[in-house]
Short mmCIF file of C-alpha atoms in Angstrom, two decimals:
data_model
loop_
_atom_site.label_atom_id
_atom_site.label_comp_id
_atom_site.label_asym_id
_atom_site.label_seq_id
_atom_site.Cartn_x
_atom_site.Cartn_y
_atom_site.Cartn_z
CA MET A 183 4.98 9.07 150.53
CA THR A 184 5.26 11.79 147.92
CA SER A 185 5.76 11.12 144.24
CA ARG A 186 9.39 12.14 144.43
CA VAL A 187 12.06 9.47 144.48
CA ARG A 188 13.95 9.17 147.72
CA TRP A 189 16.73 6.76 148.22
CA LEU A 190 16.33 4.04 150.82
CA LEU A 191 18.78 4.37 153.69
CA VAL A 192 20.81 1.23 154.10
CA PHE A 193 22.85 1.82 157.23
CA GLY A 194 24.04 -0.77 159.71
CA VAL A 195 21.75 -3.59 160.70
CA LEU A 196 18.81 -2.05 158.87
CA VAL A 197 20.14 -3.43 155.61
CA VAL A 198 17.66 -6.10 154.59
CA GLY A 199 19.19 -7.14 151.31
CA GLY A 200 19.54 -5.59 147.88
CA ALA A 201 16.33 -7.04 146.54
CA LEU A 202 14.26 -5.45 149.31
CA GLY A 203 15.97 -2.09 148.92
CA TRP A 204 15.38 -1.93 145.20
CA ALA A 205 11.80 -3.11 145.50
CA THR A 206 11.17 -0.27 147.92
CA TYR A 207 12.89 2.24 145.66
CA LEU A 208 11.20 1.13 142.47
CA GLY A 209 7.84 1.50 144.13
CA HIS A 210 8.37 5.27 144.17
CA ALA A 211 9.92 5.72 140.74
CA VAL A 212 7.94 6.23 137.55
CA PRO A 213 4.41 5.15 136.65
CA PRO A 214 4.11 2.10 134.44
CA VAL A 215 4.04 2.78 130.74
CA ARG A 216 3.12 0.61 127.80
CA PRO A 217 6.10 -1.36 126.42
CA LEU A 218 7.41 -0.28 123.06
CA PRO A 219 7.23 -2.49 119.98
CA PRO A 220 10.50 -4.06 118.92
CA ALA A 221 11.10 -1.66 116.03
CA ALA A 222 14.49 0.03 115.84
CA PRO A 223 16.17 -1.51 118.88
CA LEU A 224 19.30 0.08 120.24
CA GLN A 225 22.29 -1.58 118.66
CA VAL A 226 24.14 -2.59 121.80
CA ARG A 227 27.76 -3.56 121.35
CA ARG A 228 28.89 -6.98 122.40
CA GLY A 229 32.17 -7.78 124.07
CA PRO A 230 34.18 -5.49 126.34
CA ILE A 231 32.58 -2.07 126.84
CA GLN A 232 34.39 0.82 128.43
CA PRO A 233 32.53 3.16 130.77
CA PRO A 234 31.41 6.32 128.95
CA PHE A 235 33.58 8.52 131.16
CA THR A 236 36.29 8.22 133.80
CA ASP A 237 35.93 9.12 137.47
CA GLY A 238 38.09 12.15 136.80
CA GLU A 239 35.88 13.32 133.96
CA LEU A 240 32.80 12.93 136.15
CA LYS A 241 34.38 14.90 138.99
CA GLN A 242 35.35 17.68 136.59
CA PHE A 243 31.81 17.75 135.19
CA LEU A 244 30.34 18.04 138.68
CA LYS A 245 32.77 20.80 139.59
CA ASP A 246 31.96 22.77 136.44
CA ALA A 247 28.22 22.17 136.79
CA ARG A 248 28.16 23.44 140.35
CA GLN A 249 30.12 26.51 139.31
CA ALA A 250 27.67 27.23 136.48
CA GLU A 251 24.67 26.74 138.76
CA ALA A 252 25.94 29.54 140.99
CA MET A 253 25.18 32.02 138.20
CA ALA A 254 21.96 33.98 138.73
CA ASP A 255 21.03 34.74 135.13
CA PRO A 256 19.27 31.64 133.66
CA LEU A 257 20.51 32.21 130.12
CA GLN A 258 24.14 32.79 131.08
CA ARG A 259 23.96 29.84 133.48
CA CYS A 260 22.71 27.62 130.69
CA LEU A 261 25.34 28.80 128.23
CA ALA A 262 28.15 28.32 130.78
CA TYR A 263 27.06 24.81 131.75
CA PRO A 264 29.43 21.95 130.88
CA GLU A 265 28.45 19.37 128.30
CA PRO A 266 28.06 15.79 129.60
CA PRO A 267 31.30 13.85 130.05
CA GLY A 268 32.18 11.21 127.48
CA VAL A 269 29.95 12.52 124.68
CA HIS A 270 30.38 15.49 122.39
CA TRP A 271 27.32 17.70 122.31
CA THR A 272 27.51 20.41 119.68
CA LYS A 273 27.86 23.86 121.21
CA ALA A 274 25.70 25.38 118.49
CA VAL A 275 22.86 23.06 119.51
CA THR A 276 23.07 23.65 123.27
CA SER A 277 23.47 27.39 122.73
CA ALA A 278 20.41 27.49 120.48
CA TYR A 279 18.44 25.48 123.04
CA CYS A 280 19.48 27.81 125.88
CA HIS A 281 18.27 30.80 123.88
CA TYR A 282 15.06 28.97 122.95
CA LEU A 283 14.30 28.33 126.62
CA PHE A 284 15.47 31.56 128.23
CA ASP A 285 15.65 34.36 125.65
CA PRO A 286 12.22 35.68 124.57
CA VAL A 287 11.76 38.98 122.78
CA VAL A 288 9.26 39.96 125.45
CA THR A 289 9.02 38.43 128.91
CA ALA A 290 5.72 37.64 130.59
CA ALA A 291 6.24 40.55 132.99
CA GLN A 292 6.96 42.98 130.16
CA ALA A 293 3.93 41.80 128.19
CA ARG A 294 1.73 42.23 131.26
CA ASP A 295 2.99 45.75 131.81
CA LEU A 296 2.33 46.77 128.20
CA ILE A 297 -1.18 45.26 128.14
CA GLU A 298 -2.24 46.63 131.50
CA ASN A 299 -1.03 50.11 130.56
CA GLY A 300 -2.79 50.11 127.19
CA HIS A 301 0.35 49.83 125.06
CA VAL A 302 -0.57 46.73 123.06
CA SER A 303 0.58 48.40 119.83
CA GLU A 304 4.13 48.52 121.24
CA LEU A 305 3.86 44.87 122.25
CA GLU A 306 2.69 43.88 118.78
CA GLN A 307 5.50 45.85 117.15
CA LYS A 308 8.00 43.79 119.13
CA LEU A 309 6.25 40.55 118.17
CA SER A 310 6.09 41.59 114.53
CA ALA A 311 9.83 42.28 114.55
CA ALA A 312 10.45 38.86 116.09
CA GLU A 313 8.32 37.20 113.41
CA GLN A 314 10.30 38.93 110.69
CA ALA A 315 13.62 38.09 112.36
CA GLN A 316 12.96 34.35 112.66
CA PHE A 317 12.53 34.15 108.89
CA SER A 318 15.42 36.40 107.95
CA GLN A 319 18.14 36.49 110.60
CA GLU A 320 20.67 33.77 111.32
CA GLY A 321 20.46 32.60 114.93
CA ALA A 322 16.86 33.81 115.33
CA GLN A 323 15.19 30.48 114.54
CA SER A 324 11.88 30.01 116.36
CA LEU A 325 12.28 33.41 118.03
CA LEU A 326 8.56 34.17 117.97
CA ASP A 327 7.67 30.62 119.03
CA ARG A 328 9.86 30.74 122.09
CA THR A 329 8.45 34.13 123.02
CA TYR A 330 4.93 32.72 122.94
CA ASN A 331 5.99 29.69 124.99
CA LEU A 332 7.57 31.82 127.68
CA ALA A 333 5.31 34.88 127.72
CA PHE A 334 1.84 33.56 126.91
CA GLY A 335 1.85 29.89 127.87
CA GLY A 336 0.46 30.38 131.38
CA SER A 337 -2.47 28.26 132.49
CA THR A 338 -3.78 30.48 135.30
CA ASP A 339 -6.98 32.51 135.48
CA ASP A 340 -4.79 35.58 135.77
CA THR A 341 -3.19 34.83 132.40
CA ARG A 342 -6.63 34.29 130.91
CA ALA A 343 -7.81 37.68 132.14
CA LEU A 344 -4.73 39.34 130.67
CA MET A 345 -5.30 37.74 127.26
CA ASP A 346 -8.93 38.89 127.30
CA ALA A 347 -7.79 42.43 128.10
CA TRP A 348 -5.43 42.32 125.12
CA LYS A 349 -8.18 41.12 122.80
CA ARG A 350 -10.51 43.89 123.97
CA GLN A 351 -7.88 46.47 123.05
CA ALA A 352 -7.08 44.81 119.71
CA PRO A 353 -9.89 42.43 118.72
CA ASP A 354 -8.51 41.81 115.23
CA SER A 355 -4.88 41.37 116.20
CA PRO A 356 -3.48 37.99 115.06
CA PHE A 357 -0.85 38.25 117.77
CA ALA A 358 -3.50 38.66 120.48
CA LEU A 359 -5.61 35.83 119.08
CA ALA A 360 -2.61 33.49 118.90
CA ALA A 361 -1.63 34.37 122.48
CA SER A 362 -5.19 33.82 123.66
CA GLY A 363 -5.38 30.46 121.90
CA THR A 364 -2.02 29.44 123.37
CA ALA A 365 -3.27 30.26 126.86
CA TYR A 366 -6.49 28.32 126.29
CA VAL A 367 -4.44 25.26 125.30
CA ALA A 368 -2.36 25.55 128.48
CA MET A 369 -5.55 25.76 130.53
CA ALA A 370 -6.94 22.71 128.72
CA GLN A 371 -3.80 20.74 129.51
CA ARG A 372 -4.13 21.72 133.16
CA GLN A 373 -7.70 20.43 133.18
CA ARG A 374 -6.62 17.19 131.51
CA GLY A 375 -3.81 16.58 133.98
CA SER A 376 -1.07 14.01 133.56
CA ALA A 377 -2.85 10.87 134.74
CA TYR A 378 -3.84 8.02 132.44
CA ALA A 379 -7.23 8.38 130.78
CA GLN A 380 -8.85 5.72 132.97
CA LYS A 381 -7.81 7.69 136.07
CA THR A 382 -9.01 11.06 134.77
CA PRO A 383 -12.57 12.16 135.70
CA GLN A 384 -14.99 12.68 132.84
CA SER A 385 -15.60 16.21 134.12
CA SER A 386 -11.93 17.01 133.45
CA PHE A 387 -12.23 15.84 129.85
CA GLU A 388 -15.38 17.90 129.37
CA ALA A 389 -13.69 21.03 130.74
CA MET A 390 -10.67 20.36 128.53
CA HIS A 391 -12.81 20.07 125.39
CA ARG A 392 -14.64 23.32 126.13
CA LEU A 393 -11.32 25.15 126.45
CA LEU A 394 -9.96 23.53 123.29
CA GLU A 395 -12.99 24.73 121.31
CA ARG A 396 -12.21 28.28 122.39
CA ALA A 397 -8.56 27.74 121.50
CA ARG A 398 -9.50 26.57 118.00
CA GLU A 399 -11.61 29.67 117.39
CA ASP A 400 -8.81 32.04 118.33
CA LEU A 401 -6.03 30.11 116.62
CA ASP A 402 -7.94 29.59 113.37
CA ARG A 403 -8.70 33.33 113.22
CA ALA A 404 -5.06 34.16 114.00
CA VAL A 405 -3.61 32.21 111.06
CA ALA A 406 -6.35 33.47 108.74
CA LEU A 407 -5.18 37.00 109.53
CA ASP A 408 -1.46 36.14 109.47
CA PRO A 409 -0.56 32.84 107.72
CA ARG A 410 3.08 33.15 108.90
CA LEU A 411 2.19 33.09 112.61
CA THR A 412 3.99 29.85 113.48
CA PRO A 413 3.19 29.81 117.24
CA ALA A 414 -0.48 29.53 116.35
CA TYR A 415 0.14 26.46 114.17
CA VAL A 416 2.18 24.78 116.90
CA ALA A 417 -0.62 25.39 119.41
CA MET A 418 -3.07 23.93 116.85
CA ILE A 419 -0.99 20.74 116.65
CA TYR A 420 -1.31 20.44 120.42
CA VAL A 421 -5.06 21.04 120.22
CA GLY A 422 -5.37 18.18 117.74
CA ALA A 423 -3.34 15.87 119.97
CA LEU A 424 -5.32 16.66 123.11
CA ASP A 425 -8.65 16.53 121.26
CA SER A 426 -7.87 13.20 119.52
CA ASP A 427 -8.16 14.95 116.15
CA PRO A 428 -5.05 13.94 114.20
CA ALA A 429 -6.41 15.41 110.97
CA TYR A 430 -6.50 18.87 112.57
CA ALA A 431 -3.05 18.40 114.06
CA PHE A 432 -1.39 17.21 110.86
CA SER A 433 -3.10 19.90 108.80
CA ALA A 434 -1.68 22.51 111.17
CA ALA A 435 1.75 20.88 110.98
CA LYS A 436 1.68 20.88 107.19
CA ARG A 437 0.84 24.57 107.15
CA ALA A 438 3.50 25.37 109.75
CA LEU A 439 6.20 23.55 107.79
CA HIS A 440 5.11 25.21 104.56
CA VAL A 441 5.71 28.55 106.23
CA ASP A 442 8.87 27.46 108.07
CA PRO A 443 10.36 24.17 106.80
CA ALA A 444 12.92 24.23 109.65
CA SER A 445 10.43 24.79 112.48
CA TYR A 446 11.71 23.00 115.56
CA PRO A 447 8.50 23.48 117.59
CA ALA A 448 6.38 21.95 114.81
CA TYR A 449 8.64 18.92 114.35
CA ALA A 450 9.03 18.46 118.11
CA ARG A 451 5.28 18.48 118.66
CA LEU A 452 4.78 15.99 115.82
CA VAL A 453 7.37 13.63 117.30
CA TRP A 454 5.75 13.94 120.73
CA MET A 455 2.26 13.08 119.50
CA SER A 456 3.61 10.17 117.43
CA GLN A 457 4.84 8.22 120.46
CA PRO A 458 3.29 4.76 120.91
CA LYS A 459 1.69 5.78 124.20
CA TRP A 460 -0.35 8.39 122.30
CA GLY A 461 -1.38 5.97 119.57
CA GLY A 462 1.56 6.43 117.19
CA ASN A 463 4.51 4.14 116.53
CA VAL A 464 8.29 4.20 116.45
CA ALA A 465 8.48 4.02 112.65
CA GLN A 466 6.36 7.16 112.41
CA MET A 467 8.59 8.93 114.91
CA GLN A 468 11.65 7.96 112.89
CA ARG A 469 10.17 9.30 109.66
CA ILE A 470 9.42 12.65 111.29
CA VAL A 471 12.88 12.90 112.88
CA ASP A 472 14.56 11.97 109.59
CA ALA A 473 12.52 14.57 107.71
CA SER A 474 13.50 17.21 110.24
CA GLN A 475 17.20 16.52 109.76
CA GLN A 476 17.04 17.71 106.17
CA HIS A 477 16.74 21.21 107.64
CA ALA A 478 19.17 20.91 110.55
CA LYS A 479 21.71 23.19 108.84
CA GLN A 480 19.13 25.96 108.89
CA ASN A 481 18.05 25.26 112.49
CA PRO A 482 20.43 23.43 114.85
CA LEU A 483 17.57 22.91 117.32
CA LEU A 484 16.37 20.08 115.07
CA LEU A 485 19.40 18.01 116.13
CA LEU A 486 17.74 17.71 119.55
CA LEU A 487 15.24 15.31 117.99
CA LEU A 488 17.87 12.68 117.14
CA SER A 489 17.61 11.35 120.69
CA GLU A 490 14.01 10.28 119.96
CA ARG A 491 14.64 8.05 116.95
CA SER A 492 14.52 4.83 119.00
CA GLY A 493 11.13 5.59 120.51
CA GLY A 494 11.55 8.61 122.73
CA GLU A 495 10.75 8.63 126.42
CA ASP A 496 9.16 5.18 126.47
CA TYR A 497 12.23 3.58 124.96
CA VAL A 498 14.56 5.15 127.51
CA GLU A 499 12.28 4.28 130.42
CA ASN A 500 11.64 0.69 129.33
CA CYS A 501 15.08 -0.35 128.13
CA ALA A 502 15.93 -3.76 129.56
CA CYS A 503 19.37 -2.40 130.32
CA ASN A 504 22.17 -3.99 132.25
CA PRO A 505 24.93 -1.57 133.32
CA PHE A 506 26.84 -2.03 130.07
CA ASP A 507 23.75 -1.45 127.96
CA GLU A 508 22.96 1.64 130.04
CA ASP A 509 26.35 3.08 129.15
CA ASP A 510 25.80 2.27 125.49
CA LEU A 511 22.40 3.94 125.53
CA TYR A 512 24.07 7.04 126.95
CA ARG A 513 26.63 7.06 124.14
CA LYS A 514 24.13 6.50 121.35
CA VAL A 515 20.74 7.92 122.30
CA PHE A 516 22.33 10.94 123.96
CA ALA A 517 25.23 11.40 121.57
CA GLU A 518 23.77 14.86 120.87
CA ALA A 519 21.87 17.22 123.13
CA ALA A 520 18.30 16.14 123.90
CA PRO A 521 15.02 17.88 124.78
CA VAL A 522 14.03 18.38 128.41
CA ARG A 523 11.47 15.57 128.43
CA MET A 524 14.07 13.05 127.21
CA LEU A 525 16.54 14.08 129.90
CA MET A 526 13.78 13.85 132.50
CA SER A 527 12.90 10.28 131.51
CA ALA A 528 16.56 9.30 131.31
CA GLY A 529 17.26 10.63 134.80
CA TRP A 530 14.47 8.59 136.35
CA ALA A 531 15.32 5.48 134.33
CA ALA A 532 19.05 5.50 135.06
CA ALA A 533 18.33 5.82 138.78
CA ASN A 534 15.84 2.96 138.56
CA ARG A 535 18.53 0.84 136.97
CA ASN A 536 21.01 1.81 139.68
CA ASN A 537 23.31 3.87 137.48
CA ILE A 538 23.67 6.78 139.87
CA ALA A 539 26.45 8.58 137.98
CA LEU A 540 24.46 8.68 134.74
CA SER A 541 21.36 9.75 136.62
CA VAL A 542 23.26 12.72 138.05
CA VAL A 543 24.55 13.69 134.62
CA TYR A 544 21.10 13.48 133.01
CA ARG A 545 19.44 15.38 135.82
CA SER A 546 22.14 18.03 135.88
CA GLU A 547 21.62 18.70 132.17
CA LEU A 548 17.86 18.72 132.76
CA LEU A 549 18.30 21.35 135.49
CA ARG A 550 20.54 23.30 133.14
CA PHE A 551 17.63 23.64 130.72
CA ASP A 552 14.79 23.67 133.26
CA PRO A 553 15.95 24.74 136.74
CA GLY A 554 12.39 24.75 138.03
CA GLN A 555 12.17 20.93 138.13
CA LEU A 556 12.29 20.68 141.92
CA ASP A 557 11.43 16.97 142.05
CA HIS A 558 14.44 16.15 139.91
CA ARG A 559 16.60 18.58 141.83
CA GLU A 560 15.70 16.80 145.06
CA SER A 561 16.38 13.41 143.53
CA ARG A 562 19.70 14.59 142.15
CA ALA A 563 20.67 15.86 145.60
CA PHE A 564 20.24 12.33 147.01
CA ASN A 565 22.28 11.01 144.09
CA LEU A 566 25.05 13.54 144.73
CA ILE A 567 25.33 12.37 148.33
CA MET A 568 25.62 8.79 147.13
CA LEU A 569 28.41 9.87 144.75
CA GLY A 570 30.43 11.33 147.60
CA GLU A 571 29.31 14.96 147.25
CA PRO A 572 27.62 15.54 150.64
CA GLU A 573 28.66 19.19 150.84
CA TRP A 574 26.91 19.93 147.56
CA GLY A 575 23.96 17.85 148.75
CA LEU A 576 23.80 19.96 151.91
CA ALA A 577 23.90 23.18 149.92
CA GLU A 578 21.11 21.86 147.72
CA GLY A 579 19.07 20.90 150.76
CA ASN A 580 19.34 24.40 152.19
CA ALA A 581 18.39 25.91 148.84
CA LEU A 582 15.43 23.56 148.44
CA VAL A 583 14.11 24.37 151.92
CA LYS A 584 14.09 28.06 150.98
CA LEU A 585 12.34 27.33 147.68
CA ALA A 586 9.78 24.91 149.12
CA PRO A 587 9.58 25.26 152.92
CA GLN A 588 6.47 23.06 153.11
CA ASP A 589 8.03 20.22 151.12
CA GLU A 590 9.13 17.43 153.44
CA THR A 591 11.49 16.01 150.83
CA ALA A 592 13.68 19.12 151.05
CA TYR A 593 14.23 18.37 154.74
CA ASP A 594 14.94 14.74 153.87
CA VAL A 595 17.73 15.98 151.60
CA LEU A 596 19.14 18.00 154.48
CA GLY A 597 18.90 15.03 156.80
CA GLN A 598 20.61 12.71 154.36
CA ALA A 599 23.41 15.22 153.79
CA HIS A 600 23.96 15.84 157.51
CA ARG A 601 24.01 12.10 158.12
CA ALA A 602 26.61 11.59 155.40
CA LEU A 603 28.71 14.39 156.91
CA GLY A 604 28.62 12.70 160.31
CA ASP A 605 26.18 15.04 162.06
CA ALA A 606 23.59 12.47 163.09
CA GLY A 607 21.97 14.78 165.65
CA GLN A 608 21.20 17.46 163.10
CA ALA A 609 20.13 14.79 160.63
CA ALA A 610 17.56 13.53 163.15
CA ASN A 611 16.27 17.09 163.59
CA ASP A 612 15.91 17.44 159.82
CA PHE A 613 14.01 14.18 159.52
CA GLU A 614 11.77 15.11 162.43
CA GLN A 615 10.90 18.36 160.65
CA ALA A 616 10.04 16.36 157.54
CA LEU A 617 7.76 14.17 159.67
CA ARG A 618 6.00 17.22 161.07
CA LEU A 619 5.09 18.04 157.47
CA ASN A 620 4.17 14.45 156.61
CA PRO A 621 3.80 12.21 159.70
CA THR A 622 3.02 9.06 157.67
CA ASP A 623 6.10 9.05 155.44
CA THR A 624 7.65 5.64 155.99
CA TRP A 625 10.90 6.57 154.22
CA THR A 626 11.56 9.37 156.70
CA LEU A 627 10.47 7.23 159.64
CA THR A 628 13.00 4.60 158.59
CA ALA A 629 15.73 7.23 158.24
CA VAL A 630 15.21 8.78 161.65
CA GLY A 631 14.66 5.38 163.26
CA ASP A 632 18.01 4.23 161.93
CA ILE A 633 19.69 7.13 163.73
CA TYR A 634 17.90 6.46 167.01
CA VAL A 635 18.72 2.74 166.89
CA ASN A 636 22.19 2.62 165.40
CA VAL A 637 23.79 5.96 166.36
CA THR A 638 22.26 7.64 169.40
CA HIS A 639 20.80 4.44 170.91
CA ASP A 640 17.72 6.35 171.98
CA TRP A 641 15.76 3.16 172.41
CA ASP A 642 12.43 4.68 173.37
CA LYS A 643 12.34 6.96 170.33
CA GLY A 644 13.50 4.11 168.13
CA TRP A 645 10.85 1.82 169.56
CA ALA A 646 8.12 4.40 168.89
CA VAL A 647 9.31 4.73 165.29
CA ALA A 648 9.47 0.96 164.78
CA ASN A 649 5.94 0.50 166.07
CA ARG A 650 4.72 3.37 163.92
CA LEU A 651 6.27 1.75 160.84
CA VAL A 652 4.67 -1.61 161.62
CA GLN A 653 1.32 0.09 162.17
CA LEU A 654 1.48 2.17 158.98
CA SER A 655 2.89 -0.52 156.72
CA PRO A 656 2.81 -4.01 158.21
CA GLU A 657 3.89 -5.53 154.88
CA ASP A 658 7.10 -3.47 154.90
CA PRO A 659 9.91 -5.51 156.55
CA ARG A 660 11.81 -2.43 157.72
CA GLY A 661 9.66 -1.76 160.78
CA TRP A 662 9.91 -5.37 161.88
CA PHE A 663 13.70 -5.42 161.50
CA MET A 664 13.98 -2.17 163.45
CA ARG A 665 11.85 -3.60 166.25
CA ALA A 666 13.88 -6.83 166.38
CA ASN A 667 17.21 -5.02 166.47
CA ILE A 668 16.07 -2.87 169.38
CA GLN A 669 14.89 -5.95 171.25
CA ARG A 670 18.27 -7.57 170.76
CA ALA A 671 20.52 -4.54 171.36
CA GLN A 672 18.83 -2.89 174.36
CA PRO A 673 17.82 -5.71 175.17
CA ARG A 674 14.01 -5.56 175.30
CA ASP A 675 11.49 -8.34 175.79
CA GLY A 676 9.56 -9.85 172.90
CA LEU A 677 12.26 -10.71 170.33
CA GLU A 678 11.03 -14.27 169.86
CA GLN A 679 7.48 -13.01 169.34
CA THR A 680 8.68 -10.49 166.71
CA ILE A 681 10.60 -13.23 164.87
CA ALA A 682 7.56 -15.49 164.99
CA GLU A 683 5.20 -12.78 163.72
CA PHE A 684 7.63 -11.87 160.96
CA THR A 685 8.04 -15.49 159.89
CA SER A 686 4.28 -15.99 159.88
CA ARG A 687 3.70 -12.84 157.82
CA PHE A 688 6.55 -13.16 155.30
CA GLY A 689 7.60 -16.79 155.38
CA THR A 690 4.83 -18.16 153.16
CA THR A 691 5.68 -15.96 150.17
CA PRO A 692 8.12 -17.50 147.67
CA GLY A 693 11.31 -15.47 147.42
CA ASN A 694 11.24 -14.25 151.01
CA GLU A 695 13.49 -17.00 152.32
CA GLY A 696 16.44 -14.60 152.56
CA LEU A 697 14.45 -12.07 154.57
CA VAL A 698 13.27 -14.70 157.00
CA ALA A 699 16.82 -16.02 157.39
CA GLN A 700 18.09 -12.50 158.14
CA MET A 701 15.38 -12.01 160.74
CA LYS A 702 16.16 -15.31 162.45
CA ALA A 703 19.86 -14.41 162.44
CA ILE A 704 19.09 -11.49 164.78
CA ARG A 705 18.36 -14.04 167.53
CA PRO A 706 21.32 -14.08 169.98
CA GLN A 707 23.57 -17.10 169.47
#
């Protein structure tokens, strides 16, 4: 099973109860994270709570979102995207964020062309103009920072070679040194990976530290040559966080905010590294967010940080939310536009808590700001089908197959959409293609087995799938239920033996009484 979330099919007699379905789903959701301390809890209203938006508002949002997503230009697509229903995001904030994410002064391709053709002086003139503009022109906040993020933040060996070529042509250029340091930090993060420390090899940490040392050298030289070079300071904050050197990080932040008191990248990085899971605390996060808001009139991007006052990603992921609390969290934590990482966490968490509509809204806004998040796009496609949008789900499946033809989950999206549209034969073909890419995926086996058993009554194929499920995952009830239903419906010998084996395997575990009762109920009366 891949790391992407796929929704458990619950068709016909394969339904084994809500508890089983959600246990299966939650097993493929998000990795466990440390619970947050009780500081600054969300103030949940008591008494009657109205949903945050009506069905009509949701349908209009989906219609407008799909229309915006048809636009090819990423910036125009982002600017045209609807705001979430039921809350009132400020247009100035979302517009600034769209420009921050999609509107560099120089693109990576343009920078490459200038460096490879020996025109680094022209590149540096553009960067110098951007540096001047972000301090003097309204609407140009963080212009140089976003250019460095988008043009020089690559973590590949190819990017490294390009930065070295730039430095050879201009060894004393602060812009080249800052770009080189930024690339080293990206490479260090790639070496570190995203796993918890105890699951990360020591060799990865050693490689990360070597790259961070090189990053420090370049970044320290860059700001010595140009003390106003804010992208270098922001990269230094990241170096300190990755290298467990908070003194270095906070020194860089202090210098960045001295140069640009309204620096969104500096404040955002400080909030990120102050999360409890990185050794900080919620109170510290709140102090940083509150300090940033003193400059929000100068830089509307700072309003994005309001969503993190309650504890950021961990708080959203670990909220002990019932459906009413989930709606209240949406109204309060996401009352204003939020950074990509907050929307990402909220999308996973809302789906985990079975609020499919909110999950679609969060993930749609995430894809507005970061359309390259294919895992979330796939998960949203399943959600869309569940919300009664199978045609859009089908279109997404076709698009995902083109983007990632070796990704079995894209074919699962197609299969789920075709099944919802009543084309079970094509759905089976889609699932079979997914299985050719990943023959051991029990989710897909269950999906195609459901079609063979409950729609086409292709008993031999269904039987092969059921046995494969039992073989791959004997502790998963779905294979056993599939086998028993075939034995009853065909009929086929061995039903009593299947019931006995199931009862023996699952009947001794407290809480499985309902499963055992459902299995025994398959026995003909």
